């Protein structure tokens, strides 16, 4: 049985990110999307650890633009990304957090992901009308 801990430092964020994306890579619906686009998983996981460390531990490490990145994914997928894809992603994110962590930062990780998924999908949808 895994003892749940709080998310306190980068190694915790990295455990969350790597555990989560190990599931995503095998996911029946999401796996083909991610595996078809991401060519260097090690670099991508490091980037995502930077992203979540910035959001959860307030360490300014991530300098990318997730809106543009997700709009590009949608374009590569012929504009077929839906709210359901984000819902599936959130379900796996929440399950991974619940398996590994507890506490306030775990709750924040869920809340931020929920807000970001809505915002990202809205930006994807708006971008389609301009493309």
PDB file of C-alpha atoms in Angstrom:
ATOM      1  CA  UNK A   1       0.000   0.000   0.000  1.00  0.00           C
ATOM      2  CA  UNK A   2       1.290   3.431  -0.969  1.00  0.00           C
ATOM      3  CA  UNK A   3       1.490   5.976   1.815  1.00  0.00           C
ATOM      4  CA  UNK A   4       0.048   9.241   0.596  1.00  0.00           C
ATOM      5  CA  UNK A   5       2.144  12.329   1.179  1.00  0.00           C
ATOM      6  CA  UNK A   6       1.775  16.008   0.467  1.00  0.00           C
ATOM      7  CA  UNK A   7       3.193  17.642  -2.641  1.00  0.00           C
ATOM      8  CA  UNK A   8       6.077  19.649  -1.192  1.00  0.00           C
ATOM      9  CA  UNK A   9       8.953  19.699  -3.657  1.00  0.00           C
ATOM     10  CA  UNK A  10       9.979  19.089  -7.260  1.00  0.00           C
ATOM     11  CA  UNK A  11      10.460  15.341  -6.773  1.00  0.00           C
ATOM     12  CA  UNK A  12       6.807  15.086  -5.711  1.00  0.00           C
ATOM     13  CA  UNK A  13       5.670  17.043  -8.754  1.00  0.00           C
ATOM     14  CA  UNK A  14       7.834  14.856 -10.960  1.00  0.00           C
ATOM     15  CA  UNK A  15       6.325  11.699  -9.442  1.00  0.00           C
ATOM     16  CA  UNK A  16       2.844  13.053 -10.166  1.00  0.00           C
ATOM     17  CA  UNK A  17       3.707  14.015 -13.747  1.00  0.00           C
ATOM     18  CA  UNK A  18       5.556  10.803 -14.640  1.00  0.00           C
ATOM     19  CA  UNK A  19       2.941   8.549 -13.015  1.00  0.00           C
ATOM     20  CA  UNK A  20       0.121  10.413 -14.706  1.00  0.00           C
ATOM     21  CA  UNK A  21       1.634  10.388 -18.191  1.00  0.00           C
ATOM     22  CA  UNK A  22       2.536   6.694 -17.895  1.00  0.00           C
ATOM     23  CA  UNK A  23      -1.249   6.163 -17.661  1.00  0.00           C
ATOM     24  CA  UNK A  24      -2.014   8.633 -20.448  1.00  0.00           C
ATOM     25  CA  UNK A  25       0.402   6.921 -22.849  1.00  0.00           C
ATOM     26  CA  UNK A  26      -1.573   3.673 -22.386  1.00  0.00           C
ATOM     27  CA  UNK A  27      -5.029   5.300 -22.400  1.00  0.00           C
ATOM     28  CA  UNK A  28      -7.308   3.954 -25.110  1.00  0.00           C
ATOM     29  CA  UNK A  29      -8.472   7.395 -26.310  1.00  0.00           C
ATOM     30  CA  UNK A  30      -5.765   9.806 -25.165  1.00  0.00           C
ATOM     31  CA  UNK A  31      -2.725   7.580 -25.740  1.00  0.00           C
ATOM     32  CA  UNK A  32      -2.799   7.763 -29.547  1.00  0.00           C
ATOM     33  CA  UNK A  33      -3.056  11.568 -29.431  1.00  0.00           C
ATOM     34  CA  UNK A  34      -0.138  12.066 -27.050  1.00  0.00           C
ATOM     35  CA  UNK A  35       2.028   9.306 -28.495  1.00  0.00           C
ATOM     36  CA  UNK A  36       1.401  10.575 -32.013  1.00  0.00           C
ATOM     37  CA  UNK A  37       2.565  14.090 -31.212  1.00  0.00           C
ATOM     38  CA  UNK A  38       5.219  13.807 -28.502  1.00  0.00           C
ATOM     39  CA  UNK A  39       8.472  12.481 -29.908  1.00  0.00           C
ATOM     40  CA  UNK A  40      10.783  13.062 -26.917  1.00  0.00           C
ATOM     41  CA  UNK A  41       8.971  11.968 -23.768  1.00  0.00           C
ATOM     42  CA  UNK A  42      11.903  12.644 -21.428  1.00  0.00           C
ATOM     43  CA  UNK A  43      12.089  16.302 -22.463  1.00  0.00           C
ATOM     44  CA  UNK A  44       8.314  16.634 -22.430  1.00  0.00           C
ATOM     45  CA  UNK A  45       8.032  15.220 -18.905  1.00  0.00           C
ATOM     46  CA  UNK A  46      10.733  17.621 -17.734  1.00  0.00           C
ATOM     47  CA  UNK A  47       8.849  20.530 -19.325  1.00  0.00           C
ATOM     48  CA  UNK A  48       5.583  19.420 -17.694  1.00  0.00           C
ATOM     49  CA  UNK A  49       7.319  19.061 -14.332  1.00  0.00           C
ATOM     50  CA  UNK A  50       8.527  22.662 -14.753  1.00  0.00           C
ATOM     51  CA  UNK A  51       4.967  23.710 -15.650  1.00  0.00           C
ATOM     52  CA  UNK A  52       3.345  22.066 -12.632  1.00  0.00           C
ATOM     53  CA  UNK A  53       6.143  23.076 -10.259  1.00  0.00           C
ATOM     54  CA  UNK A  54       5.541  26.670 -11.349  1.00  0.00           C
ATOM     55  CA  UNK A  55       1.810  26.356 -10.674  1.00  0.00           C
ATOM     56  CA  UNK A  56       1.879  24.286  -7.500  1.00  0.00           C
ATOM     57  CA  UNK A  57       5.045  25.359  -5.720  1.00  0.00           C
ATOM     58  CA  UNK A  58       5.312  28.846  -7.190  1.00  0.00           C
ATOM     59  CA  UNK A  59       8.774  28.207  -8.656  1.00  0.00           C
ATOM     60  CA  UNK A  60       9.134  30.218 -11.859  1.00  0.00           C
ATOM     61  CA  UNK A  61      10.545  27.571 -14.189  1.00  0.00           C
ATOM     62  CA  UNK A  62       8.070  27.148 -17.021  1.00  0.00           C
ATOM     63  CA  UNK A  63       8.390  29.714 -19.801  1.00  0.00           C
ATOM     64  CA  UNK A  64       6.234  28.163 -22.523  1.00  0.00           C
ATOM     65  CA  UNK A  65       2.797  29.020 -23.857  1.00  0.00           C
ATOM     66  CA  UNK A  66       0.313  26.209 -23.148  1.00  0.00           C
ATOM     67  CA  UNK A  67      -2.463  27.920 -25.115  1.00  0.00           C
ATOM     68  CA  UNK A  68      -0.470  27.953 -28.351  1.00  0.00           C
ATOM     69  CA  UNK A  69       0.830  24.429 -27.684  1.00  0.00           C
ATOM     70  CA  UNK A  70      -2.721  23.081 -27.323  1.00  0.00           C
ATOM     71  CA  UNK A  71      -3.946  25.004 -30.363  1.00  0.00           C
ATOM     72  CA  UNK A  72      -1.131  23.380 -32.380  1.00  0.00           C
ATOM     73  CA  UNK A  73      -2.125  19.929 -31.085  1.00  0.00           C
ATOM     74  CA  UNK A  74      -5.707  20.577 -32.135  1.00  0.00           C
ATOM     75  CA  UNK A  75      -4.518  21.618 -35.599  1.00  0.00           C
ATOM     76  CA  UNK A  76      -2.387  18.459 -35.938  1.00  0.00           C
ATOM     77  CA  UNK A  77      -5.463  16.445 -34.925  1.00  0.00           C
ATOM     78  CA  UNK A  78      -7.563  18.128 -37.661  1.00  0.00           C
ATOM     79  CA  UNK A  79      -9.474  20.156 -35.065  1.00  0.00           C
ATOM     80  CA  UNK A  80     -10.976  17.074 -33.423  1.00  0.00           C
ATOM     81  CA  UNK A  81     -10.030  17.790 -29.789  1.00  0.00           C
ATOM     82  CA  UNK A  82     -13.224  17.943 -27.717  1.00  0.00           C
ATOM     83  CA  UNK A  83     -14.291  18.721 -24.181  1.00  0.00           C
ATOM     84  CA  UNK A  84     -14.537  14.958 -23.679  1.00  0.00           C
ATOM     85  CA  UNK A  85     -10.788  14.640 -24.252  1.00  0.00           C
ATOM     86  CA  UNK A  86     -10.198  17.181 -21.508  1.00  0.00           C
ATOM     87  CA  UNK A  87     -12.672  15.347 -19.264  1.00  0.00           C
ATOM     88  CA  UNK A  88     -10.832  12.061 -19.742  1.00  0.00           C
ATOM     89  CA  UNK A  89      -7.551  13.830 -19.022  1.00  0.00           C
ATOM     90  CA  UNK A  90      -8.982  15.330 -15.824  1.00  0.00           C
ATOM     91  CA  UNK A  91     -10.339  11.974 -14.644  1.00  0.00           C
ATOM     92  CA  UNK A  92      -6.879  10.416 -14.934  1.00  0.00           C
ATOM     93  CA  UNK A  93      -5.215  13.455 -13.334  1.00  0.00           C
ATOM     94  CA  UNK A  94      -7.564  13.333 -10.336  1.00  0.00           C
ATOM     95  CA  UNK A  95      -7.155   9.549  -9.975  1.00  0.00           C
ATOM     96  CA  UNK A  96      -3.356   9.832 -10.035  1.00  0.00           C
ATOM     97  CA  UNK A  97      -3.368  12.583  -7.431  1.00  0.00           C
ATOM     98  CA  UNK A  98      -5.738  10.573  -5.224  1.00  0.00           C
ATOM     99  CA  UNK A  99      -3.513   7.489  -5.488  1.00  0.00           C
ATOM    100  CA  UNK A 100      -0.322   9.293  -4.506  1.00  0.00           C
ATOM    101  CA  UNK A 101      -1.026  12.486  -2.601  1.00  0.00           C
ATOM    102  CA  UNK A 102      -3.156  14.263  -0.058  1.00  0.00           C
ATOM    103  CA  UNK A 103      -3.321  17.747   1.358  1.00  0.00           C
ATOM    104  CA  UNK A 104      -3.820  21.297   0.203  1.00  0.00           C
ATOM    105  CA  UNK A 105      -1.418  21.256  -2.755  1.00  0.00           C
ATOM    106  CA  UNK A 106      -3.076  18.084  -4.065  1.00  0.00           C
ATOM    107  CA  UNK A 107      -6.404  19.904  -3.926  1.00  0.00           C
ATOM    108  CA  UNK A 108      -4.841  22.906  -5.684  1.00  0.00           C
ATOM    109  CA  UNK A 109      -3.474  20.584  -8.406  1.00  0.00           C
ATOM    110  CA  UNK A 110      -6.997  19.346  -9.093  1.00  0.00           C
ATOM    111  CA  UNK A 111      -8.562  22.798  -9.005  1.00  0.00           C
ATOM    112  CA  UNK A 112      -5.930  24.378 -11.275  1.00  0.00           C
ATOM    113  CA  UNK A 113      -6.205  21.511 -13.762  1.00  0.00           C
ATOM    114  CA  UNK A 114      -9.988  21.894 -13.881  1.00  0.00           C
ATOM    115  CA  UNK A 115      -9.726  25.638 -14.536  1.00  0.00           C
ATOM    116  CA  UNK A 116      -6.924  25.223 -17.071  1.00  0.00           C
ATOM    117  CA  UNK A 117      -8.785  22.554 -19.012  1.00  0.00           C
ATOM    118  CA  UNK A 118     -11.762  24.853 -19.443  1.00  0.00           C
ATOM    119  CA  UNK A 119      -9.582  27.790 -20.437  1.00  0.00           C
ATOM    120  CA  UNK A 120      -7.500  25.736 -22.878  1.00  0.00           C
ATOM    121  CA  UNK A 121     -10.523  24.255 -24.611  1.00  0.00           C
ATOM    122  CA  UNK A 122     -12.117  27.710 -24.960  1.00  0.00           C
ATOM    123  CA  UNK A 123      -8.932  29.016 -26.568  1.00  0.00           C
ATOM    124  CA  UNK A 124      -8.791  26.018 -28.895  1.00  0.00           C
ATOM    125  CA  UNK A 125     -12.407  26.529 -29.903  1.00  0.00           C
ATOM    126  CA  UNK A 126     -11.950  30.281 -30.474  1.00  0.00           C
ATOM    127  CA  UNK A 127      -8.794  29.664 -32.492  1.00  0.00           C
ATOM    128  CA  UNK A 128     -10.664  27.337 -34.869  1.00  0.00           C
ATOM    129  CA  UNK A 129     -12.943  30.152 -36.013  1.00  0.00           C
ATOM    130  CA  UNK A 130      -9.870  32.214 -36.962  1.00  0.00           C
ATOM    131  CA  UNK A 131      -7.945  29.403 -38.658  1.00  0.00           C
TER     132      UNK A 131
END
